[in-house]
Short mmCIF file of C-alpha atoms in Angstrom, two decimals:
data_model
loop_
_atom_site.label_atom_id
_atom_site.label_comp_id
_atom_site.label_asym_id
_atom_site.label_seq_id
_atom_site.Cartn_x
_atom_site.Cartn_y
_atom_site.Cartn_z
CA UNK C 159 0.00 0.00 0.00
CA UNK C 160 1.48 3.63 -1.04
CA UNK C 161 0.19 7.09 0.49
CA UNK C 162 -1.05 9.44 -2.54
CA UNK C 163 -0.97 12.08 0.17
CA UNK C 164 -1.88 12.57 3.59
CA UNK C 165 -3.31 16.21 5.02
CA UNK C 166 -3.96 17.29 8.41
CA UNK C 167 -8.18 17.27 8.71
CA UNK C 168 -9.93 18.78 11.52
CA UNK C 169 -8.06 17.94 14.21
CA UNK C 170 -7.48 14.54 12.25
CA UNK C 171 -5.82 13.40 9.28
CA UNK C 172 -7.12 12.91 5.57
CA UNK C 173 -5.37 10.23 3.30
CA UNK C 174 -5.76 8.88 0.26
CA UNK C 175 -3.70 5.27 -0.62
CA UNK C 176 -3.46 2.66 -3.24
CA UNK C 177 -2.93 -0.45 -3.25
CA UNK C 178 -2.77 -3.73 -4.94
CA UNK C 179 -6.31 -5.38 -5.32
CA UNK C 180 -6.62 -9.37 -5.81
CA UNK C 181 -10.11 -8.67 -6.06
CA UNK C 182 -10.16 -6.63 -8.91
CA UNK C 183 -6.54 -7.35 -10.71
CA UNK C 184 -5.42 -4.26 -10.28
CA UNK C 185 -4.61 -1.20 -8.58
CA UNK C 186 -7.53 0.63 -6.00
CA UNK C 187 -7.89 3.89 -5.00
CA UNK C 188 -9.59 4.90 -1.61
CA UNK C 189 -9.85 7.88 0.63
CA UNK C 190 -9.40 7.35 4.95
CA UNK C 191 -9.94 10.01 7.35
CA UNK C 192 -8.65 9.28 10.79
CA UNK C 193 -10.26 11.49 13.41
CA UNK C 194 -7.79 12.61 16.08
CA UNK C 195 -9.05 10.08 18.78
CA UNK C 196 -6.82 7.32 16.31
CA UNK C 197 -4.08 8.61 17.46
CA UNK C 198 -4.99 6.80 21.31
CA UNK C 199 -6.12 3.69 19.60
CA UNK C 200 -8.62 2.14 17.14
CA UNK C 201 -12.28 4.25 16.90
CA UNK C 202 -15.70 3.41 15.18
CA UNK C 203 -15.43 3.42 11.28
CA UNK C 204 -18.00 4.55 8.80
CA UNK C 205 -18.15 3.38 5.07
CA UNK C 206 -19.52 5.54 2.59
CA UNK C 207 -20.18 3.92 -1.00
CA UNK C 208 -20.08 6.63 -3.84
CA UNK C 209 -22.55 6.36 -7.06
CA UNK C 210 -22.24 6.49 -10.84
CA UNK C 211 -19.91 8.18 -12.39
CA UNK C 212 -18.12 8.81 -8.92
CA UNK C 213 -14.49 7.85 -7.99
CA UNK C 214 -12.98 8.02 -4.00
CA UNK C 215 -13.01 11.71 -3.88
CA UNK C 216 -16.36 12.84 -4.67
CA UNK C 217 -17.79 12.72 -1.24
CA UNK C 218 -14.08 12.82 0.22
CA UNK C 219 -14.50 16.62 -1.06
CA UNK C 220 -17.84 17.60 -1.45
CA UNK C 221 -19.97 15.65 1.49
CA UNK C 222 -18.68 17.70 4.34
CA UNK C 223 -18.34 14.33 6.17
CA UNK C 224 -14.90 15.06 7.98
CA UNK C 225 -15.87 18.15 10.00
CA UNK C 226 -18.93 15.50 11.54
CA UNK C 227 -17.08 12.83 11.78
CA UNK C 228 -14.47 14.32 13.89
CA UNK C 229 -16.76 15.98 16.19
CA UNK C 230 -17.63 12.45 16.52
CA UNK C 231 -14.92 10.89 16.86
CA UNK C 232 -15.26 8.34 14.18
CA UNK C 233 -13.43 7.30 10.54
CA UNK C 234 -14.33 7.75 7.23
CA UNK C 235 -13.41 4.90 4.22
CA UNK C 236 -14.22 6.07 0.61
CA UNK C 237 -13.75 3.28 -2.04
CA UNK C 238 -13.64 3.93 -5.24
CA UNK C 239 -17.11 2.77 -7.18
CA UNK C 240 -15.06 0.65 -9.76
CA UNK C 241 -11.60 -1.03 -10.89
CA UNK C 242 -9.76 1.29 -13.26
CA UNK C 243 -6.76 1.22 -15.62
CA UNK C 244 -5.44 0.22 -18.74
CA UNK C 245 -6.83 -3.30 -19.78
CA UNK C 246 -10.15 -2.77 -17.22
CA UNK C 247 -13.24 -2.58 -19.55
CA UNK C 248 -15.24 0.26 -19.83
CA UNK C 249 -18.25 1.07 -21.56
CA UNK C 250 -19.38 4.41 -23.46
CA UNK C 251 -22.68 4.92 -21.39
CA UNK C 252 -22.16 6.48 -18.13
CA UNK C 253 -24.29 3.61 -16.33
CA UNK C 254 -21.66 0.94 -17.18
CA UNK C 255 -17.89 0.46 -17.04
CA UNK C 256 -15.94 2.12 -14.90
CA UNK C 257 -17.35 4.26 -12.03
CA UNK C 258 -20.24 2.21 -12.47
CA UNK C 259 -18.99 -1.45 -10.06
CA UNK C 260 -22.63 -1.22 -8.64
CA UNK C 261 -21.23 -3.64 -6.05
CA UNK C 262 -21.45 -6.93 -7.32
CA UNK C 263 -19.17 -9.70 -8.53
CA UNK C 264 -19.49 -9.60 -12.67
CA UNK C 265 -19.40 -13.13 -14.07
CA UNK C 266 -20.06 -12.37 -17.88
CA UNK C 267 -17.44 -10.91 -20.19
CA UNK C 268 -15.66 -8.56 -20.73
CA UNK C 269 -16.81 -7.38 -17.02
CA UNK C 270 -15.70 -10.41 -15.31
CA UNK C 271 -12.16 -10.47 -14.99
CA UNK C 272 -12.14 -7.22 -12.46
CA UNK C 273 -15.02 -5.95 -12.07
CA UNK C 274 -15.45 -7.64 -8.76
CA UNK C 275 -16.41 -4.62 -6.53
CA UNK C 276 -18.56 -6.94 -3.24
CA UNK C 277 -15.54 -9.00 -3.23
CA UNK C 278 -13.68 -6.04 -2.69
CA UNK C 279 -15.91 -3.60 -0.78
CA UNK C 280 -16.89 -6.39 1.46
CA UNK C 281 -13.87 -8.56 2.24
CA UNK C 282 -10.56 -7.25 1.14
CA UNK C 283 -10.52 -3.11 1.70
CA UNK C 284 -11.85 -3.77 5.14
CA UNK C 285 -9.34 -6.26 6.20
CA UNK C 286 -6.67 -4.22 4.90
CA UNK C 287 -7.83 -0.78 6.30
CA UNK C 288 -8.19 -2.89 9.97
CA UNK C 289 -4.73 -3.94 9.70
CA UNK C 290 -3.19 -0.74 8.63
CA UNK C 291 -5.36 1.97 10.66
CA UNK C 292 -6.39 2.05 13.81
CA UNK C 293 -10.35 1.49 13.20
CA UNK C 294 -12.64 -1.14 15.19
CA UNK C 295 -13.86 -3.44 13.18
CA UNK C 296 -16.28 -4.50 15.54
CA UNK C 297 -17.89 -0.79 15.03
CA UNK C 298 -19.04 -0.38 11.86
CA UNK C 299 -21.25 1.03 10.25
CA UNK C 300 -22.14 2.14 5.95
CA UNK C 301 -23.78 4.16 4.00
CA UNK C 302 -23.87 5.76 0.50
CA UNK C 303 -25.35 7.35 -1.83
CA UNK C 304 -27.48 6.60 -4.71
CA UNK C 305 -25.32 3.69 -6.72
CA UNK C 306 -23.50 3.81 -3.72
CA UNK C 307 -26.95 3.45 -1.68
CA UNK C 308 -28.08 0.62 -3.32
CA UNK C 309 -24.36 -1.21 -2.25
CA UNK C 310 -24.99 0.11 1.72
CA UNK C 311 -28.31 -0.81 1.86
CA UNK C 312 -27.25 -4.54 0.03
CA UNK C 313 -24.12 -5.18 2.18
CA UNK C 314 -25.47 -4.16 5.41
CA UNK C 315 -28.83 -6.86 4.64
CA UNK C 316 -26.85 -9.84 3.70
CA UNK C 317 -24.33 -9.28 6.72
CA UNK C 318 -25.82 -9.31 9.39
CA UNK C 319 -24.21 -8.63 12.46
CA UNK C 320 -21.34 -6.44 10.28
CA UNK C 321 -22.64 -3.24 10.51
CA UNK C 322 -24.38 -1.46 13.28
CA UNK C 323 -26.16 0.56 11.41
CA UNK C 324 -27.21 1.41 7.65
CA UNK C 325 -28.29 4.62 5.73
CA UNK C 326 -28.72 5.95 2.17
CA UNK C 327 -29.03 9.43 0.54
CA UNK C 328 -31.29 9.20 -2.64
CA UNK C 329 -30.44 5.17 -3.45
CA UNK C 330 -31.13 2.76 -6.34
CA UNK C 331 -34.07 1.06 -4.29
CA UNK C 332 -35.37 -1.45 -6.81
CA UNK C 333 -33.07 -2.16 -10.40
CA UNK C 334 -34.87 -4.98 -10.42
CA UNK C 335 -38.17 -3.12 -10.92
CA UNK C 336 -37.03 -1.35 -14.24
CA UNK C 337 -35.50 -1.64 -17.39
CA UNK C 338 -32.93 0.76 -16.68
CA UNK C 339 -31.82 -1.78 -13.71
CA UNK C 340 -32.38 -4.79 -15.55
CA UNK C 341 -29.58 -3.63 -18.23
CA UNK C 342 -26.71 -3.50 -16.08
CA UNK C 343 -27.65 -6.94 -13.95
CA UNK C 344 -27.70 -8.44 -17.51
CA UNK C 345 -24.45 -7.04 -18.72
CA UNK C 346 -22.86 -7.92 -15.04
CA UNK C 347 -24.27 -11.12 -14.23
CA UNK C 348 -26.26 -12.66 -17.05
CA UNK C 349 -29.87 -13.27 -17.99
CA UNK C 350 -30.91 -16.03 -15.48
CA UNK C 351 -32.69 -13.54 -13.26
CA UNK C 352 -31.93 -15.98 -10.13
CA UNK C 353 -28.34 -15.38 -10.50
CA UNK C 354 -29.84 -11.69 -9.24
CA UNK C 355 -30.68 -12.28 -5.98
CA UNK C 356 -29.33 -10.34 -2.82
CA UNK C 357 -28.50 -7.14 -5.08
CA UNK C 358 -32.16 -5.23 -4.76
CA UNK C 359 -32.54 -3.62 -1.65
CA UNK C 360 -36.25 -3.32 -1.76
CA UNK C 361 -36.54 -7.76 -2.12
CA UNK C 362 -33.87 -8.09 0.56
CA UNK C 363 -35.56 -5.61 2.89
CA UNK C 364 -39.14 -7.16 2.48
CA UNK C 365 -37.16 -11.02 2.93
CA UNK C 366 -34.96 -10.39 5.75
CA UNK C 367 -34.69 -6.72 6.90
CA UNK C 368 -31.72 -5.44 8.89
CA UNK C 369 -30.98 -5.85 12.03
CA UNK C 370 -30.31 -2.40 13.30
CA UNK C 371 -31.67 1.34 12.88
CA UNK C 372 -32.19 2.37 9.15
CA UNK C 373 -32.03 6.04 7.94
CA UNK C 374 -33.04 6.67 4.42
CA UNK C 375 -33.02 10.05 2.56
CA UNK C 376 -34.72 11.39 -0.52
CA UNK C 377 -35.13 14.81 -2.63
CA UNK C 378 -38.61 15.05 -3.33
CA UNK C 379 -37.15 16.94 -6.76
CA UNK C 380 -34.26 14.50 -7.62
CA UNK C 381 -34.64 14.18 -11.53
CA UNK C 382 -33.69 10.04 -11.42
CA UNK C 383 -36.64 9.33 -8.98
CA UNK C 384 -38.44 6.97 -12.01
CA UNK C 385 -34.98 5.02 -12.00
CA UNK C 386 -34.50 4.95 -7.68
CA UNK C 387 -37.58 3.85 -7.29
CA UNK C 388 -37.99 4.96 -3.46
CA UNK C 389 -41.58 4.31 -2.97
CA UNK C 390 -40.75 0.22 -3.23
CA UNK C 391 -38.34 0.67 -0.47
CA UNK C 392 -40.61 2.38 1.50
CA UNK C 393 -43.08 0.17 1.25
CA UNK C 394 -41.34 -2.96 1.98
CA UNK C 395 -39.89 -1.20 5.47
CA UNK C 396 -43.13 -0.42 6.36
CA UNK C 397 -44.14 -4.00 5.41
CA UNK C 398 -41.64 -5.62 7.66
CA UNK C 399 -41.94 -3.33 10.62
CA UNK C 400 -38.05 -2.70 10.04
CA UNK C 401 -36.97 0.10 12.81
CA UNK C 402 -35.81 3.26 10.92
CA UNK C 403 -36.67 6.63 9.32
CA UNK C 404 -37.57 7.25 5.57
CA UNK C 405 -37.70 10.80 4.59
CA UNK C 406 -38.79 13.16 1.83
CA UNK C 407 -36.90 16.06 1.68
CA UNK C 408 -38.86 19.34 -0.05
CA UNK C 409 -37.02 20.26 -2.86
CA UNK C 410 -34.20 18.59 -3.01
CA UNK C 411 -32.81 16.54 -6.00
CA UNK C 412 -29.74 14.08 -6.54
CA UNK C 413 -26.90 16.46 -6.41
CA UNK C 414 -23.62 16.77 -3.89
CA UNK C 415 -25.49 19.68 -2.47
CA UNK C 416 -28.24 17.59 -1.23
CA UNK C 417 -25.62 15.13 0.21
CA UNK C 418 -23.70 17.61 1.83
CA UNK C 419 -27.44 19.17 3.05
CA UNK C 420 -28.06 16.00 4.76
CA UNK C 421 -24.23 14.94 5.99
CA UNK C 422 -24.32 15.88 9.51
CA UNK C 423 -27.95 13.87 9.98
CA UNK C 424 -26.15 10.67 8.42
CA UNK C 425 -23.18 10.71 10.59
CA UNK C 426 -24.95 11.17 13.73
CA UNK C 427 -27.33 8.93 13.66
CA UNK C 428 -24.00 6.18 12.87
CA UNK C 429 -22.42 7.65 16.17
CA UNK C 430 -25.28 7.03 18.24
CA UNK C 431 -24.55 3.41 17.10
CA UNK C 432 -21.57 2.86 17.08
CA UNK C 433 -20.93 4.43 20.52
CA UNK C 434 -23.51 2.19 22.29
#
């Protein structure tokens, strides 16, 4: 592993390393903030999952996460949405390829050789962030948004017992449900539908739920809300009982400015569980 660079962060520090990935074949990007508390020994970490188009340093940048997070007392990991590099595939629409991993382990071609973003996301980065930094990784907790939603929300259901707690900001609730959704599971995965299962948020919330307190956010004005979807999330919480909060925000659409808007919400409500 090899520091990009390293700044000095509220109090805390702000890094951003690469590293070999067996996962993907390649080299990953990802962005850590350590709050100053590391520096007495391991704290709470927080995942946040960034969405299409997106690389480590979108919401490293333009969430406002670090100035919470530190008042907190907790880390930070941003992945990077996708493998990258010469020889990775790509695709010329902005919903496939790279910055568009959507989480899942591809198993047709020419997608399957590294684009294996659970794998990585759920396995490797966190065992080599808990060996390197001084997180807990009996505290954690994830969240994300949009693309990045739908891989929170999907992670935190079929672990259970990994995270503490789970949230979203304007996520994919139900590809599934559309034809927009169905496109990339295809490309990714293949037409046998069953080969699907455990990547719609909306099926594994009304099947199993999560075990823990859910916080879900979403601009009443966000211009992809045919695509997200929300309303089958919604639904299938209320369904199952599942203890949490589901909110329409006036106004608001899919933007960094409604992430940032929201930020401080998303980061306490992950304290509150983590520091139980």
């Amino acid at each position: 592993m090899k520091a990009l660079f390293e700044h000095r962060c509220f109090g805390g520090l702000q890094g951003v390393y690469t590293h070999a990935s067996e996962a993907t074949g390649g080299d990953m990007t990802f962005g850590l903030f350590l709050p100053a508390e590391s520096a007495d020994g391991p704290v709470p970490v927080l995942w946040y999952l960034s969405g299409l188009t997106c690389t480590h340093e979108n919401a490293m940048v333009k969430a406002g996460a670090q100035m919470w997070a530190a008042e907190q007392g907790i880390a930070l990991v941003f992945p990077d949405t996708s493998p990258r590099g010469e020889g990775v595939a790509n695709h010329d629409d902005y919903d496939m390829g790279q910055g568009a991993g959507f989480y899942v382990n591809a198993t047709q071609a020419p997608w399957a050789p590294h684009f294996r973003m659970w794998d990585y996301v759920a396995e490797e980065l966190p065992a080599l962030v808990s060996s390197a930094f001084p997180v807990d990784a009996d505290r954690q907790a994830i969240t994300g948004h949009s693309m990045g939603g739908h891989g929170a929300l999907t992670l935190a259901m079929r672990q259970p017992g990994r995270f503490r707690s789970v949230s979203a900001l304007a996520p994919i609730c139900h590809p599934f449900g559309s034809d927009w959704g169905r496109k990339q599971f295809t490309a990714y995965l293949g037409p046998d539908e069953a080969t699907w299962t455990g990547h719609d948020a909306s099926v594994l919330m009304q099947e199993a739920g999560f075990d823990g307190p859910v916080l879900i956010d979403q601009g009443t004005k966000d211009q992809f809300l045919d695509l997200l979807k929300p309303e089958t999330l919604s639904a299938a919480m209320a369904s199952r009982r599942q203890p949490g909060l589901f909110r329409m925000q006036q106004g608001y659409d899919h933007s960094y400015f409604f992430v940032a808007s929201f930020m401080e919400d998303h980061v306490s409500f992950h304290a509150e569980a983590l520091w139980a």
